[in-house]
Amino acid sequence: MTGRTRTSRSELARLGFAELSESLERIAGLEARTGPDARVPVADAPALWESTADPDGALRLLERLLDRAPDELRPVLADEAATERLVRLLGASVGLGEFLHRRPAEIALLLDPVTPPWTQDEYTASLAEAVDGATGEDARLRLRVRYRRHLAQIALFDVLHPAPTAAFPAVAAGLADLAGAALEAAVGVARREVPFPAADVATTPLAVIAMGKAGARELNYVSDVDVIFVTEPTRDDAADTGVGTDRAVLIATRLAIAATHAITDLAAEPALWEVDANLRPEGKDGALVRTLDSHVAYYERWAKGWEFQALLKARPIAGSRDLGERYAAAVATFVWTSAGRPGFVESVQRMRERVTEHIPDAEVDRQLKLGPGGLRDVEFTVQLLQLVHGRDDETVRVRSTLEAMDALAAAGYVGRSEAARFGPDYALLRLLEHRIQLRRLQRTHLMPDDPDELRILARSTGLATSAVALEQRWRGVKLEVRGLHERLFYRPLLSAVAATDGEIVLTSDQAADRLGAIGFADPSGALGHIRALTQGTSRRAAIQRNLLPVLLRWMAEGPAPDRALLAFRRLSDTLGESSWFLRMLRDSSGAAHSLTTVLSESAFLAGLLERFPEAVAWLDEPEALLRPRPLASLLAEHAATTARHGDDVDGAAALVRSARRRETLRLGMAAVLGHLDVDALGPALSDVSEATLTGALTLARRDAPEGLAFGIVAMGRFGGRELGFGSDADVLYVYRAPEGLESEQASRAAQRIVRELSRLTDDAVHPFELDIDLRPEGKNGPVVRTLESYGAYYARWSLTWEAQALLRARGAVGDDRLLRDFEHLADRTRYPEHIDDREVREVRRIKARVESERLPRGADPARHLKLGRGSLSDVEWFVQLLQLQHATTVPGLRTTSTLEALHAATAADLVAPEDAERLEAAWRFASRTRSALVLWSGRTTDVLPVDRVQLEGIARLLEYPPGSASLLEEDYLGVTRRARQVFEREFYGA
């Protein structure tokens, strides 16, 4: 009977073949080359091929093996059970098929019965027997071939197991034990190879500590094996034996390097996997090998929170077991007290970010390990729960993820139904990862996107019957896992303060431990807020019980979870009975997430939201409702307000002030949520200020003499339309008396308008400081002048600094003709035909005086955002000097905008492009940071804080990842230092 007579194309298709014609020809060719006692069954073994992951690939590899090693293959084909092992293995793993092709003598392993994975001691003995005292290339060949023989045996157990997800724990443990045996054999090879006296080598201990999946005994088929190397001195001066500390470290380092090379070097048999020692103290920059005492000293003084989380999996795997056990015992103390250390949350969050931030965007959705709903989500949650509760409960101090989940459930920290659900989910994800890697023996965590590969993976895992079905099942598990952190960590918190339908009830202390571990500075206070929000039988409490676990997670991910929770409680107290509020939070996860971001990152906005709680609704339509309103729209609103309220000036002014708070809140929320950058923020805040002043001026001049023209000239950052949150509004006031009105009467009327403007815009909630210190004669001059008085003063008396101040003068509010006349008058002063060297020296002298006298006492010049080195003042004075010198001949310099003037100067070759880039970077950085400081703290300040908590909050607002306080500081100091270098060279000529 031949395949050609017994097997049709339709039959092959039913069995799972895809390359029908080619496979028919291969079947015929194979049967023609094998005898009746050693043949490849197809038609009479349908179950075999139906259960083979890739029948076409198995046939191809069989054909190649028959070409390469017919004598070694025939005994296998003569044995029905061995043939099944061969076909199933080749169909699941091209990589192991290539191994058998390279090493035909190993084909005989298929004649052995399939057994569960061995113990590490058994693997160690087998590898030692194979290496048999060899060194160099011969040792590498023997070690790797024997390793892959055992790898093939583990794969056979895995592939042939009727329930692959159930087999996963044994497979992963077997792979870790085999890796440990390989490291043990490699250390043995290294001891024979290193160029030191044999006695010194023999008395130098080297312990290999497995980390990560190897430490947890849940290793992949092809994975980096994370390790830490430890040694210690053995010197006995009395007996004159052993080695001292330096000698031990030197020899142990050479041993570690040589052992690593035995596994990873290029050789006749490919490398096994990467040996990764980057989890050691100080990472890549640290010593490869340290003594035990050195490790302990590092962990006591320098280690970060994430390093203790990594140590949770630490396990002696090779080398000196006694030293390894002592290392594990020494670091355990650090591991199980780490959740109570300052900065633990930020460090752990940063670790989570570290492993995901370099994933290419195109791969995120295909990531089994690091993508949303991937393995990292499960492992992170389980480890965090262990670190929190393992401080007091030794039963959860286990290394394996699945064992840890079981232990947490047994101890009552996780519901048994949740553990029963997520255990299989985790095993399923790991099974997919295993079979993808087994396919070609390549390190990857990406789900294939090729339909044929997905079909083969579906058959290999037995999880689905088609590529589409497998994709659907995987995505369902991903969605389930994405909610794992909320269900396992946050939802049980409610059980400590309110009746829930969950299986577990945490004590108040246990709940407080969890809240403290994730960043709540006042866990007891947080529990009080949770209690107030969720207790009772009302519809509101029921919805809050559903919402809070998710909201708490988002709050904890922010820089100020306590503030966010308190602000949310206040909002809920105000809006809790409003159906739209709870419905929006329930139905719009985007709006709810945005709300927690705003509340956590900004005390300033949290305060304004208490005044305008209905503004929360904007978060449901951010693209439409968080956009800056056009100036015309703002002016129309104020015109309607002032017209509608008739003679009720104070009532109308209250509405004008309220509108300013509301629009500032809108812009603040847009800035925090990334809908508004610094280029759009300055003009938008300037528009709000102009509209506010327009409304206030309309009210302030209701009793003014008819025909009196009045104008408000914007100065400084207001004039440049560069306002930030908390910026003062620098202004000048100008008026023109109508014919027939006595000058004294007109002056009194103008002064009355100024007083009314100050009164009507005075706002205790959101202060609006109208600063008139840039007027002629400064604080000694009149608060308001006629246009003619300004003209006479500037023509006769003005100083260079006053001409410089006028560079940013812009008619903003009031009589248009008067404002345009003022701008024309200002042009004659601010754009002089010539500025002599004496005046340039005067500008430089005043700038130096500002630096020495106006900087607040005790302030660090490197950290002051406005007056510090390389900050706003340096860039603006540099640009303004160029404007004074060249605006007459370079029209582009006639602008009130700092950056527009800088760009014009660059285009006119007055500034080198690279210098302009440095100055612009510093100006933007300082401007953004200044606004971020106000948003974060709710207070106006110009000094970059040194406090880590404040720096972290500002960093988040500037879109840095968690744990970036120091990076923000370094970036700011670096950017401003480079700008200062340009400034000193080009402004002072230094």
mmCIF file with all atom_site columns, N, CA and C in Angstrom, residues 15 54 76 82 248 288 309 330 338 340 349 355 389 471 581 659 663 683 722 727 734 757 780 818 820 878 908 918:
data_model
loop_
_atom_site.group_PDB
_atom_site.id
_atom_site.type_symbol
_atom_site.label_atom_id
_atom_site.label_alt_id
_atom_site.label_comp_id
_atom_site.label_asym_id
_atom_site.label_entity_id
_atom_site.label_seq_id
_atom_site.pdbx_PDB_ins_code
_atom_site.Cartn_x
_atom_site.Cartn_y
_atom_site.Cartn_z
_atom_site.occupancy
_atom_site.B_iso_or_equiv
_atom_site.pdbx_formal_charge
_atom_site.auth_seq_id
_atom_site.auth_comp_id
_atom_site.auth_asym_id
_atom_site.auth_atom_id
_atom_site.pdbx_PDB_model_num
ATOM 1  N N  . LEU A 1 15  ? -6.584  16.051  7.164  1.00 0.00 ? 15  LEU A N  1
ATOM 2  C CA . LEU A 1 15  ? -5.607  15.754  8.208  1.00 0.00 ? 15  LEU A CA 1
ATOM 3  C C  . LEU A 1 15  ? -4.816  16.991  8.647  1.00 0.00 ? 15  LEU A C  1
ATOM 4  N N  . ASP A 1 54  ? 2.343   20.825  12.392 1.00 0.00 ? 54  ASP A N  1
ATOM 5  C CA . ASP A 1 54  ? 2.640   21.212  11.013 1.00 0.00 ? 54  ASP A CA 1
ATOM 6  C C  . ASP A 1 54  ? 2.975   19.957  10.206 1.00 0.00 ? 54  ASP A C  1
ATOM 7  N N  . VAL A 1 76  ? 13.715  3.949   14.131 1.00 0.00 ? 76  VAL A N  1
ATOM 8  C CA . VAL A 1 76  ? 12.616  4.786   14.639 1.00 0.00 ? 76  VAL A CA 1
ATOM 9  C C  . VAL A 1 76  ? 11.358  4.537   13.833 1.00 0.00 ? 76  VAL A C  1
ATOM 10 N N  . ALA A 1 82  ? 7.776   5.238   18.440 1.00 0.00 ? 82  ALA A N  1
ATOM 11 C CA . ALA A 1 82  ? 8.890   6.136   18.136 1.00 0.00 ? 82  ALA A CA 1
ATOM 12 C C  . ALA A 1 82  ? 8.568   7.003   16.926 1.00 0.00 ? 82  ALA A C  1
ATOM 13 N N  . ALA A 1 248 ? 39.881  36.181  45.477 1.00 0.00 ? 248 ALA A N  1
ATOM 14 C CA . ALA A 1 248 ? 38.637  35.441  45.243 1.00 0.00 ? 248 ALA A CA 1
ATOM 15 C C  . ALA A 1 248 ? 37.798  36.118  44.170 1.00 0.00 ? 248 ALA A C  1
ATOM 16 N N  . LEU A 1 288 ? 31.071  42.294  37.865 1.00 0.00 ? 288 LEU A N  1
ATOM 17 C CA . LEU A 1 288 ? 30.379  41.067  37.482 1.00 0.00 ? 288 LEU A CA 1
ATOM 18 C C  . LEU A 1 288 ? 30.224  40.138  38.669 1.00 0.00 ? 288 LEU A C  1
ATOM 19 N N  . GLN A 1 309 ? 12.341  43.766  44.274 1.00 0.00 ? 309 GLN A N  1
ATOM 20 C CA . GLN A 1 309 ? 11.302  42.989  43.605 1.00 0.00 ? 309 GLN A CA 1
ATOM 21 C C  . GLN A 1 309 ? 11.945  41.904  42.742 1.00 0.00 ? 309 GLN A C  1
ATOM 22 N N  . ALA A 1 330 ? 20.317  35.929  53.068 1.00 0.00 ? 330 ALA A N  1
ATOM 23 C CA . ALA A 1 330 ? 20.697  37.309  53.383 1.00 0.00 ? 330 ALA A CA 1
ATOM 24 C C  . ALA A 1 330 ? 19.814  38.319  52.668 1.00 0.00 ? 330 ALA A C  1
ATOM 25 N N  . SER A 1 338 ? 10.841  45.416  51.690 1.00 0.00 ? 338 SER A N  1
ATOM 26 C CA . SER A 1 338 ? 10.992  46.467  50.673 1.00 0.00 ? 338 SER A CA 1
ATOM 27 C C  . SER A 1 338 ? 9.730   47.285  50.472 1.00 0.00 ? 338 SER A C  1
ATOM 28 N N  . GLY A 1 340 ? 7.834   48.577  52.487 1.00 0.00 ? 340 GLY A N  1
ATOM 29 C CA . GLY A 1 340 ? 7.723   49.684  53.430 1.00 0.00 ? 340 GLY A CA 1
ATOM 30 C C  . GLY A 1 340 ? 8.776   50.749  53.245 1.00 0.00 ? 340 GLY A C  1
ATOM 31 N N  . GLN A 1 349 ? 7.076   51.015  39.834 1.00 0.00 ? 349 GLN A N  1
ATOM 32 C CA . GLN A 1 349 ? 6.406   51.477  38.619 1.00 0.00 ? 349 GLN A CA 1
ATOM 33 C C  . GLN A 1 349 ? 7.418   51.729  37.520 1.00 0.00 ? 349 GLN A C  1
ATOM 34 N N  . VAL A 1 355 ? 10.598  47.912  31.190 1.00 0.00 ? 355 VAL A N  1
ATOM 35 C CA . VAL A 1 355 ? 10.537  46.736  30.334 1.00 0.00 ? 355 VAL A CA 1
ATOM 36 C C  . VAL A 1 355 ? 9.593   46.925  29.153 1.00 0.00 ? 355 VAL A C  1
ATOM 37 N N  . HIS A 1 389 ? 2.036   41.613  51.354 1.00 0.00 ? 389 HIS A N  1
ATOM 38 C CA . HIS A 1 389 ? 1.564   40.736  52.429 1.00 0.00 ? 389 HIS A CA 1
ATOM 39 C C  . HIS A 1 389 ? 2.654   39.788  52.941 1.00 0.00 ? 389 HIS A C  1
ATOM 40 N N  . GLU A 1 471 ? -6.791  33.408  17.567 1.00 0.00 ? 471 GLU A N  1
ATOM 41 C CA . GLU A 1 471 ? -6.661  34.855  17.768 1.00 0.00 ? 471 GLU A CA 1
ATOM 42 C C  . GLU A 1 471 ? -7.768  35.360  18.687 1.00 0.00 ? 471 GLU A C  1
ATOM 43 N N  . PHE A 1 581 ? -23.065 62.519  36.202 1.00 0.00 ? 581 PHE A N  1
ATOM 44 C CA . PHE A 1 581 ? -21.704 62.360  36.702 1.00 0.00 ? 581 PHE A CA 1
ATOM 45 C C  . PHE A 1 581 ? -21.343 60.883  36.859 1.00 0.00 ? 581 PHE A C  1
ATOM 46 N N  . ALA A 1 659 ? -15.930 83.513  35.000 1.00 0.00 ? 659 ALA A N  1
ATOM 47 C CA . ALA A 1 659 ? -15.630 83.048  33.647 1.00 0.00 ? 659 ALA A CA 1
ATOM 48 C C  . ALA A 1 659 ? -14.123 82.869  33.462 1.00 0.00 ? 659 ALA A C  1
ATOM 49 N N  . GLU A 1 663 ? -12.433 79.354  32.374 1.00 0.00 ? 663 GLU A N  1
ATOM 50 C CA . GLU A 1 663 ? -11.618 79.186  31.168 1.00 0.00 ? 663 GLU A CA 1
ATOM 51 C C  . GLU A 1 663 ? -10.187 78.802  31.509 1.00 0.00 ? 663 GLU A C  1
ATOM 52 N N  . PRO A 1 683 ? -0.878  82.075  24.121 1.00 0.00 ? 683 PRO A N  1
ATOM 53 C CA . PRO A 1 683 ? -1.937  82.875  23.494 1.00 0.00 ? 683 PRO A CA 1
ATOM 54 C C  . PRO A 1 683 ? -3.311  82.634  24.110 1.00 0.00 ? 683 PRO A C  1
ATOM 55 N N  . GLU A 1 722 ? 2.570   85.270  26.008 1.00 0.00 ? 722 GLU A N  1
ATOM 56 C CA . GLU A 1 722 ? 3.356   84.139  26.490 1.00 0.00 ? 722 GLU A CA 1
ATOM 57 C C  . GLU A 1 722 ? 3.031   83.820  27.944 1.00 0.00 ? 722 GLU A C  1
ATOM 58 N N  . SER A 1 727 ? 1.086   83.537  35.978 1.00 0.00 ? 727 SER A N  1
ATOM 59 C CA . SER A 1 727 ? 1.789   84.742  35.532 1.00 0.00 ? 727 SER A CA 1
ATOM 60 C C  . SER A 1 727 ? 1.014   85.993  35.922 1.00 0.00 ? 727 SER A C  1
ATOM 61 N N  . VAL A 1 734 ? -3.429  103.985 29.690 1.00 0.00 ? 734 VAL A N  1
ATOM 62 C CA . VAL A 1 734 ? -3.327  105.211 28.915 1.00 0.00 ? 734 VAL A CA 1
ATOM 63 C C  . VAL A 1 734 ? -4.730  105.757 28.656 1.00 0.00 ? 734 VAL A C  1
ATOM 64 N N  . LEU A 1 757 ? -10.835 98.926  38.097 1.00 0.00 ? 757 LEU A N  1
ATOM 65 C CA . LEU A 1 757 ? -10.305 97.719  37.451 1.00 0.00 ? 757 LEU A CA 1
ATOM 66 C C  . LEU A 1 757 ? -9.660  96.796  38.477 1.00 0.00 ? 757 LEU A C  1
ATOM 67 N N  . ASN A 1 780 ? 7.386   105.130 41.238 1.00 0.00 ? 780 ASN A N  1
ATOM 68 C CA . ASN A 1 780 ? 7.240   106.544 41.599 1.00 0.00 ? 780 ASN A CA 1
ATOM 69 C C  . ASN A 1 780 ? 6.394   107.319 40.603 1.00 0.00 ? 780 ASN A C  1
ATOM 70 N N  . LEU A 1 818 ? -6.761  104.665 20.226 1.00 0.00 ? 818 LEU A N  1
ATOM 71 C CA . LEU A 1 818 ? -5.800  105.074 21.253 1.00 0.00 ? 818 LEU A CA 1
ATOM 72 C C  . LEU A 1 818 ? -4.681  104.048 21.377 1.00 0.00 ? 818 LEU A C  1
ATOM 73 N N  . ARG A 1 820 ? -3.612  101.896 19.089 1.00 0.00 ? 820 ARG A N  1
ATOM 74 C CA . ARG A 1 820 ? -2.732  101.918 17.922 1.00 0.00 ? 820 ARG A CA 1
ATOM 75 C C  . ARG A 1 820 ? -1.801  103.137 17.980 1.00 0.00 ? 820 ARG A C  1
ATOM 76 N N  . PHE A 1 878 ? 18.678  88.547  25.979 1.00 0.00 ? 878 PHE A N  1
ATOM 77 C CA . PHE A 1 878 ? 19.510  88.376  24.782 1.00 0.00 ? 878 PHE A CA 1
ATOM 78 C C  . PHE A 1 878 ? 18.738  88.784  23.530 1.00 0.00 ? 878 PHE A C  1
ATOM 79 N N  . ALA A 1 908 ? 18.155  86.174  9.961  1.00 0.00 ? 908 ALA A N  1
ATOM 80 C CA . ALA A 1 908 ? 18.974  87.307  9.522  1.00 0.00 ? 908 ALA A CA 1
ATOM 81 C C  . ALA A 1 908 ? 20.458  87.105  9.826  1.00 0.00 ? 908 ALA A C  1
ATOM 82 N N  . ARG A 1 918 ? 19.590  76.086  21.236 1.00 0.00 ? 918 ARG A N  1
ATOM 83 C CA . ARG A 1 918 ? 19.840  75.960  22.676 1.00 0.00 ? 918 ARG A CA 1
ATOM 84 C C  . ARG A 1 918 ? 19.019  76.977  23.459 1.00 0.00 ? 918 ARG A C  1
#
